[in-house]
Coordinates of N, CA and C in Angstrom, one line a residue:
X1 N -40.6 33.9 -13.8 CA -39.6 33.6 -12.7 C -39.5 32.1 -12.4
X2 N -40.5 31.3 -12.7 CA -40.4 29.9 -12.5 C -39.4 29.3 -13.5
X3 N -39.3 29.9 -14.7 CA -38.3 29.4 -15.7 C -36.9 29.7 -15.2
X4 N -36.7 30.9 -14.6 CA -35.4 31.2 -14.0 C -35.0 30.3 -12.9
X5 N -36.0 30.0 -12.0 CA -35.8 29.1 -10.9 C -35.4 27.7 -11.4
X6 N -36.1 27.2 -12.4 CA -35.8 25.9 -12.9 C -34.4 25.9 -13.6
X7 N -34.1 27.0 -14.3 CA -32.7 27.1 -14.9 C -31.7 27.1 -13.8
X8 N -31.9 27.9 -12.8 CA -30.9 28.0 -11.7 C -30.8 26.6 -11.0
X9 N -31.9 25.9 -10.8 CA -31.8 24.6 -10.2 C -31.1 23.6 -11.0
X10 N -31.3 23.7 -12.3 CA -30.6 22.8 -13.3 C -29.1 23.1 -13.3
X11 N -28.7 24.3 -13.2 CA -27.3 24.7 -13.2 C -26.7 24.2 -11.9
X12 N -27.4 24.3 -10.8 CA -26.9 23.8 -9.5 C -26.7 22.3 -9.5
X13 N -27.6 21.6 -10.1 CA -27.6 20.1 -10.3 C -26.4 19.7 -11.1
X14 N -26.2 20.5 -12.2 CA -25.1 20.2 -13.1 C -23.7 20.4 -12.4
X15 N -23.7 21.5 -11.6 CA -22.4 21.8 -10.8 C -22.2 20.7 -9.8
X16 N -23.2 20.2 -9.2 CA -23.0 19.1 -8.2 C -22.6 17.8 -8.9
X17 N -23.1 17.5 -10.0 CA -22.7 16.3 -10.8 C -21.3 16.5 -11.2
X18 N -20.9 17.6 -11.7 CA -19.5 17.8 -12.1 C -18.5 17.6 -10.9
X19 N -18.9 18.2 -9.7 CA -18.1 18.1 -8.5 C -18.0 16.6 -8.1
X20 N -19.1 15.9 -8.2 CA -19.1 14.5 -7.8 C -18.2 13.7 -8.8
X21 N -18.3 13.9 -10.1 CA -17.5 13.2 -11.0 C -16.0 13.6 -10.8
X22 N -15.7 14.8 -10.5 CA -14.3 15.2 -10.3 C -13.8 14.5 -9.0
X23 N -14.6 14.4 -8.0 CA -14.2 13.7 -6.8 C -14.0 12.2 -7.1
X24 N -14.8 11.6 -7.8 CA -14.7 10.2 -8.1 C -13.4 10.0 -9.0
X25 N -13.1 10.9 -9.9 CA -12.0 10.7 -10.7 C -10.7 11.0 -9.9
X26 N -10.7 11.6 -8.8 CA -9.5 11.8 -8.0 C -9.2 10.5 -7.1
X27 N -10.0 9.5 -7.1 CA -9.7 8.3 -6.4 C -8.5 7.7 -6.9
X28 N -7.6 7.3 -6.0 CA -6.3 6.7 -6.4 C -6.0 5.6 -5.3
X29 N -5.8 4.4 -5.8 CA -5.4 3.3 -5.0 C -4.6 2.3 -5.8
X30 N -3.7 1.6 -5.1 CA -2.9 0.6 -5.8 C -2.6 -0.5 -4.8
X31 N -2.5 -1.7 -5.3 CA -2.1 -2.9 -4.5 C -1.1 -3.7 -5.3
X32 N 0.1 -3.9 -4.7 CA 1.2 -4.6 -5.4 C 1.7 -5.8 -4.6
X33 N 2.2 -6.7 -5.3 CA 2.8 -7.9 -4.7 C 4.1 -8.3 -5.5
X34 N 4.4 -9.6 -5.3 CA 5.7 -10.1 -5.9 C 5.3 -11.0 -7.1
X35 N 6.2 -11.0 -8.1 CA 6.0 -12.0 -9.2 C 6.5 -13.4 -8.9
X36 N 7.4 -13.5 -7.9 CA 7.9 -14.8 -7.5 C 8.3 -14.7 -6.1
X37 N 8.4 -15.9 -5.4 CA 8.8 -15.9 -4.0 C 10.2 -15.2 -3.9
X38 N 10.4 -14.6 -2.8 CA 11.6 -13.9 -2.5 C 12.3 -14.5 -1.3
X39 N 13.5 -15.0 -1.4 CA 14.3 -15.5 -0.3 C 15.0 -14.4 0.5
X40 N 14.8 -14.4 1.8 CA 15.5 -13.5 2.6 C 16.7 -14.3 3.3
X41 N 17.9 -14.0 2.9 CA 19.0 -14.8 3.4 C 20.0 -14.0 4.2
X42 N 19.4 -13.0 4.9 CA 20.2 -12.1 5.7 C 19.4 -11.6 6.9
X43 N 20.1 -11.1 7.9 CA 19.3 -10.6 9.1 C 19.1 -9.1 9.0
X44 N 19.6 -8.5 7.9 CA 19.4 -7.1 7.6 C 18.0 -6.8 7.1
X45 N 17.6 -5.6 7.2 CA 16.3 -5.2 6.6 C 16.4 -5.4 5.1
X46 N 15.5 -6.2 4.5 CA 15.5 -6.5 3.1 C 14.3 -6.1 2.4
X47 N 14.5 -5.3 1.4 CA 13.3 -4.8 0.6 C 12.7 -5.9 -0.3
X48 N 11.4 -6.0 -0.2 CA 10.7 -6.9 -1.1 C 10.5 -6.2 -2.4
X49 N 10.8 -6.8 -3.5 CA 10.8 -6.2 -4.8 C 9.4 -6.3 -5.4
X50 N 8.5 -5.4 -5.0 CA 7.2 -5.4 -5.5 C 7.2 -5.1 -7.0
X51 N 6.7 -6.0 -7.8 CA 6.8 -5.9 -9.3 C 5.5 -6.4 -9.9
X52 N 4.4 -6.5 -9.2 CA 3.2 -7.1 -9.7 C 2.0 -6.2 -9.2
X53 N 1.4 -5.4 -10.1 CA 0.3 -4.6 -9.7 C -0.9 -5.5 -9.7
X54 N -1.5 -5.7 -8.5 CA -2.7 -6.6 -8.4 C -4.0 -5.9 -8.8
X55 N -4.1 -4.6 -8.4 CA -5.2 -3.7 -8.8 C -4.8 -2.3 -8.7
X56 N -5.4 -1.4 -9.5 CA -5.1 0.0 -9.5 C -6.3 0.8 -9.9
X57 N -6.5 1.9 -9.2 CA -7.6 2.9 -9.5 C -6.8 4.2 -9.7
X58 N -7.1 4.9 -10.7 CA -6.4 6.2 -10.9 C -5.0 6.1 -11.4
X59 N -4.3 7.2 -11.6 CA -2.9 7.1 -12.1 C -1.9 8.0 -11.3
X60 N -2.3 8.4 -10.1 CA -1.4 9.2 -9.3 C -0.6 8.4 -8.2
X61 N -0.7 7.1 -8.3 CA 0.1 6.2 -7.5 C 0.7 5.2 -8.6
X62 N 2.1 5.0 -8.5 CA 2.7 4.1 -9.5 C 3.7 3.2 -8.8
X63 N 4.1 2.2 -9.5 CA 5.1 1.2 -9.0 C 6.4 1.5 -9.8
X64 N 7.5 1.7 -9.1 CA 8.8 1.9 -9.7 C 9.9 1.4 -8.8
X65 N 10.7 0.5 -9.4 CA 11.9 -0.1 -8.6 C 11.4 -0.7 -7.3
X66 N 10.3 -1.4 -7.3 CA 9.8 -2.1 -6.1 C 9.2 -1.1 -5.1
X67 N 9.0 0.1 -5.4 CA 8.4 1.1 -4.5 C 7.1 1.6 -5.1
X68 N 6.2 2.0 -4.2 CA 5.0 2.7 -4.7 C 5.3 4.2 -4.5
X69 N 5.2 4.9 -5.6 CA 5.6 6.3 -5.7 C 4.3 7.2 -5.7
X70 N 4.3 8.2 -4.8 CA 3.2 9.1 -4.6 C 3.2 10.2 -5.7
X71 N 2.1 10.4 -6.4 CA 1.9 11.4 -7.4 C 1.4 12.7 -6.9
X72 N 1.2 13.6 -7.9 CA 0.7 14.9 -7.6 C -0.7 14.9 -6.9
X73 N -0.9 15.9 -6.0 CA -2.2 16.1 -5.4 C -2.6 15.2 -4.3
X74 N -1.7 14.3 -3.8 CA -2.0 13.4 -2.7 C -1.2 13.8 -1.5
X75 N -2.0 14.0 -0.4 CA -1.4 14.5 0.9 C -1.4 13.5 2.0
X76 N -2.4 12.6 2.0 CA -2.5 11.5 3.0 C -2.9 10.2 2.3
X77 N -2.3 9.2 2.8 CA -2.6 7.8 2.3 C -2.9 6.9 3.4
X78 N -3.7 5.9 3.1 CA -4.0 4.8 4.0 C -3.2 3.5 3.5
X79 N -2.5 2.9 4.4 CA -1.6 1.8 4.0 C -2.0 0.5 4.8
X80 N -2.0 -0.6 4.1 CA -2.1 -1.9 4.7 C -1.2 -2.8 4.0
X81 N -0.7 -3.8 4.8 CA 0.3 -4.7 4.2 C 0.2 -6.1 4.9
X82 N 0.7 -7.1 4.2 CA 0.8 -8.5 4.7 C 1.9 -9.2 4.0
X83 N 2.5 -10.1 4.7 CA 3.4 -11.1 4.1 C 3.1 -12.5 4.6
X84 N 3.4 -13.4 3.7 CA 3.3 -14.8 4.2 C 4.6 -15.5 4.1
X85 N 4.9 -16.3 5.1 CA 6.2 -17.0 5.2 C 5.9 -18.5 5.1
X86 N 6.0 -19.0 3.9 CA 5.7 -20.4 3.7 C 6.8 -21.4 4.2
X87 N 8.1 -20.8 4.3 CA 9.2 -21.7 4.9 C 10.3 -20.8 5.5
X88 N 11.0 -21.4 6.4 CA 12.1 -20.8 7.1 C 13.0 -21.9 7.7
X89 N 14.2 -21.5 8.0 CA 15.1 -22.5 8.6 C 15.4 -22.3 10.0
X90 N 15.2 -21.1 10.5 CA 15.5 -20.7 11.9 C 14.3 -20.1 12.5
X91 N 13.8 -20.6 13.7 CA 12.7 -19.9 14.4 C 13.2 -18.5 14.9
X92 N 12.3 -17.6 15.1 CA 12.7 -16.3 15.6 C 11.7 -15.2 15.1
X93 N 12.1 -14.0 15.5 CA 11.2 -12.9 15.1 C 11.4 -12.5 13.6
X94 N 10.2 -12.2 13.1 CA 10.2 -11.7 11.7 C 9.4 -10.3 11.8
X95 N 9.9 -9.4 11.0 CA 9.3 -8.0 11.1 C 8.9 -7.6 9.7
X96 N 7.6 -7.2 9.6 CA 7.1 -6.6 8.3 C 7.3 -5.1 8.6
X97 N 8.0 -4.4 7.7 CA 8.4 -3.0 7.8 C 7.8 -2.2 6.7
X98 N 7.2 -1.0 7.0 CA 6.8 -0.1 6.0 C 7.9 1.1 6.0
X99 N 8.5 1.3 4.9 CA 9.5 2.4 4.8 C 8.9 3.5 4.0
X100 N 9.2 4.7 4.4 CA 8.9 5.9 3.7 C 10.2 6.6 3.4
X101 N 10.5 6.7 2.1 CA 11.8 7.4 1.7 C 13.0 6.9 2.5
X102 N 13.1 5.6 2.5 CA 14.3 4.9 3.1 C 14.4 5.0 4.6
X103 N 13.3 5.3 5.3 CA 13.2 5.3 6.8 C 12.0 4.5 7.2
X104 N 12.2 3.7 8.3 CA 11.0 2.9 8.8 C 9.9 3.9 9.3
X105 N 8.7 3.6 8.9 CA 7.6 4.4 9.3 C 6.7 3.6 10.2
X106 N 6.5 2.3 10.0 CA 5.7 1.4 10.8 C 6.2 0.0 10.7
X107 N 5.8 -0.9 11.7 CA 6.2 -2.3 11.6 C 5.2 -3.1 12.4
X108 N 5.3 -4.4 12.0 CA 4.5 -5.5 12.7 C 5.5 -6.6 13.0
X109 N 5.5 -7.2 14.2 CA 6.5 -8.2 14.6 C 5.7 -9.4 15.0
X110 N 6.3 -10.6 14.6 CA 5.8 -11.9 15.0 C 6.9 -12.9 15.2
X111 N 6.7 -13.8 16.2 CA 7.7 -14.9 16.4 C 7.2 -16.0 15.4
X112 N 8.1 -16.5 14.6 CA 7.8 -17.5 13.6 C 8.5 -18.8 14.1
X113 N 7.6 -19.9 14.3 CA 8.2 -21.1 14.7 C 7.7 -22.3 13.8
X114 N 6.9 -22.0 12.9 CA 6.4 -23.0 11.9 C 6.1 -22.3 10.6
X115 N 6.0 -23.1 9.6 CA 5.8 -22.6 8.2 C 4.3 -22.1 8.0
X116 N 4.2 -21.3 6.9 CA 2.9 -20.8 6.5 C 2.2 -19.9 7.6
X117 N 3.0 -18.9 8.0 CA 2.4 -17.9 8.9 C 2.4 -16.6 8.2
X118 N 1.4 -15.8 8.5 CA 1.4 -14.4 8.0 C 1.6 -13.4 9.0
X119 N 2.1 -12.2 8.6 CA 2.3 -11.1 9.4 C 1.5 -9.9 8.7
X120 N 0.6 -9.3 9.4 CA -0.2 -8.3 8.8 C -0.1 -7.0 9.5
X121 N -0.2 -5.9 8.8 CA -0.2 -4.5 9.3 C -1.5 -3.9 9.0
X122 N -2.4 -3.6 10.0 CA -3.7 -3.0 9.7 C -3.5 -1.6 9.1
X123 N -4.6 -1.0 8.8 CA -4.5 0.3 8.2 C -3.8 1.3 9.1
X124 N -2.9 2.1 8.4 CA -2.3 3.2 9.1 C -2.4 4.4 8.2
X125 N -2.4 5.6 8.7 CA -2.5 6.8 8.0 C -1.1 7.5 7.9
X126 N -0.7 8.0 6.7 CA 0.6 8.6 6.6 C 0.4 9.9 5.8
X127 N 1.1 10.9 6.2 CA 1.2 12.2 5.4 C 2.3 12.0 4.4
X128 N 2.0 12.4 3.2 CA 3.0 12.3 2.1 C 3.0 13.5 1.2
X129 N 3.9 13.5 0.3 CA 4.0 14.5 -0.8 C 4.4 13.9 -2.1
X130 N 4.2 14.6 -3.1 CA 4.6 14.1 -4.4 C 6.1 13.6 -4.4
X131 N 6.3 12.4 -5.0 CA 7.7 11.9 -5.1 C 8.1 11.0 -4.0
X132 N 7.3 11.0 -2.8 CA 7.6 10.0 -1.7 C 7.5 8.6 -2.2
X133 N 8.4 7.7 -1.7 CA 8.4 6.3 -2.1 C 8.1 5.5 -0.8
X134 N 7.1 4.6 -1.0 CA 6.7 3.7 0.1 C 7.1 2.3 -0.3
X135 N 7.8 1.6 0.6 CA 8.3 0.3 0.3 C 8.0 -0.7 1.4
X136 N 8.0 -2.0 1.1 CA 7.8 -3.0 2.0 C 9.1 -3.8 2.2
X137 N 9.5 -3.9 3.5 CA 10.7 -4.6 3.9 C 10.4 -5.7 4.9
X138 N 11.3 -6.6 5.0 CA 11.3 -7.7 6.0 C 12.6 -7.8 6.7
X139 N 12.5 -8.0 8.0 CA 13.7 -8.2 8.8 C 13.5 -9.5 9.5
X140 N 14.6 -10.4 9.5 CA 14.5 -11.7 10.1 C 15.6 -11.9 11.1
X141 N 15.3 -12.5 12.3 CA 16.3 -12.9 13.2 C 17.1 -14.1 12.7
X142 N 16.4 -15.0 12.0 CA 17.1 -16.1 11.4 C 17.2 -15.9 9.9
X143 N 18.0 -16.8 9.3 CA 18.2 -16.7 7.8 C 17.3 -17.6 7.1
X144 N 17.4 -17.5 5.7 CA 16.7 -18.4 4.8 C 15.2 -18.4 5.1
X145 N 14.6 -17.3 5.0 CA 13.2 -17.1 5.1 C 12.6 -16.8 3.7
X146 N 11.6 -17.6 3.3 CA 11.0 -17.3 2.1 C 9.7 -16.5 2.2
X147 N 9.5 -15.5 1.4 CA 8.3 -14.7 1.4 C 7.5 -15.1 0.1
X148 N 6.3 -15.4 0.4 CA 5.4 -16.0 -0.7 C 5.0 -14.9 -1.7
X149 N 4.9 -15.3 -3.0 CA 4.5 -14.4 -4.0 C 2.9 -14.5 -4.2
X150 N 2.3 -15.3 -3.5 CA 0.8 -15.5 -3.7 C 0.2 -14.2 -3.4
X151 N -0.6 -13.6 -4.3 CA -1.2 -12.3 -4.2 C -2.2 -12.2 -3.1
X152 N -2.7 -13.4 -2.7 CA -3.7 -13.3 -1.5 C -3.0 -13.2 -0.2
X153 N -1.7 -13.4 -0.2 CA -0.9 -13.5 1.1 C 0.1 -12.4 1.3
X154 N 0.7 -11.9 0.2 CA 1.8 -10.9 0.3 C 1.4 -9.7 -0.6
X155 N 1.3 -8.6 0.1 CA 0.9 -7.4 -0.7 C 1.1 -6.1 0.1
X156 N 1.2 -5.0 -0.6 CA 1.2 -3.7 0.0 C 0.1 -2.9 -0.8
X157 N -0.9 -2.4 0.0 CA -2.0 -1.6 -0.6 C -2.0 -0.2 0.0
X158 N -2.1 0.7 -1.0 CA -2.1 2.2 -0.6 C -3.3 2.8 -1.3
X159 N -4.1 3.6 -0.5 CA -5.2 4.3 -0.9 C -5.0 5.8 -0.6
X160 N -5.2 6.6 -1.6 CA -5.1 8.1 -1.4 C -6.4 8.5 -0.6
X161 N -6.2 9.3 0.5 CA -7.3 9.7 1.3 C -7.6 11.2 1.0
X162 N -6.5 12.0 0.8 CA -6.7 13.4 0.6 C -5.5 13.9 -0.3

């Protein structure tokens, strides 16, 4: 009976290791930024063309046409974002906007009166489904605002939670 107990214990341990490995393999996260500075020359909401993957874990989040696309099996994500404004010509409000499927989901607003300011959006939770597209937009009260491509300053990061 001790042999059966040891075999049962071993099977339980193997099952737990398999479950742990499966859970680890389900981790998905992506952080994307810009390849070059982007000039915002309008007061309309302007999409930042994310085209530089800074880091990625897993393959169920992807970058397509400046959007992060949600893959299969992801129901909730955690989002954080930041932009840096190294130069502008007109003082005023600047908005960092998170879009989900072409609609504003969250925003951060800051009055910009000098160069080299950042606007950050702390972690937010979003319910998603496969095929949803998450985008980073900027809206400016004034024109000719530059968004930095420095990966330390401008990014959109998404982590799959469930």
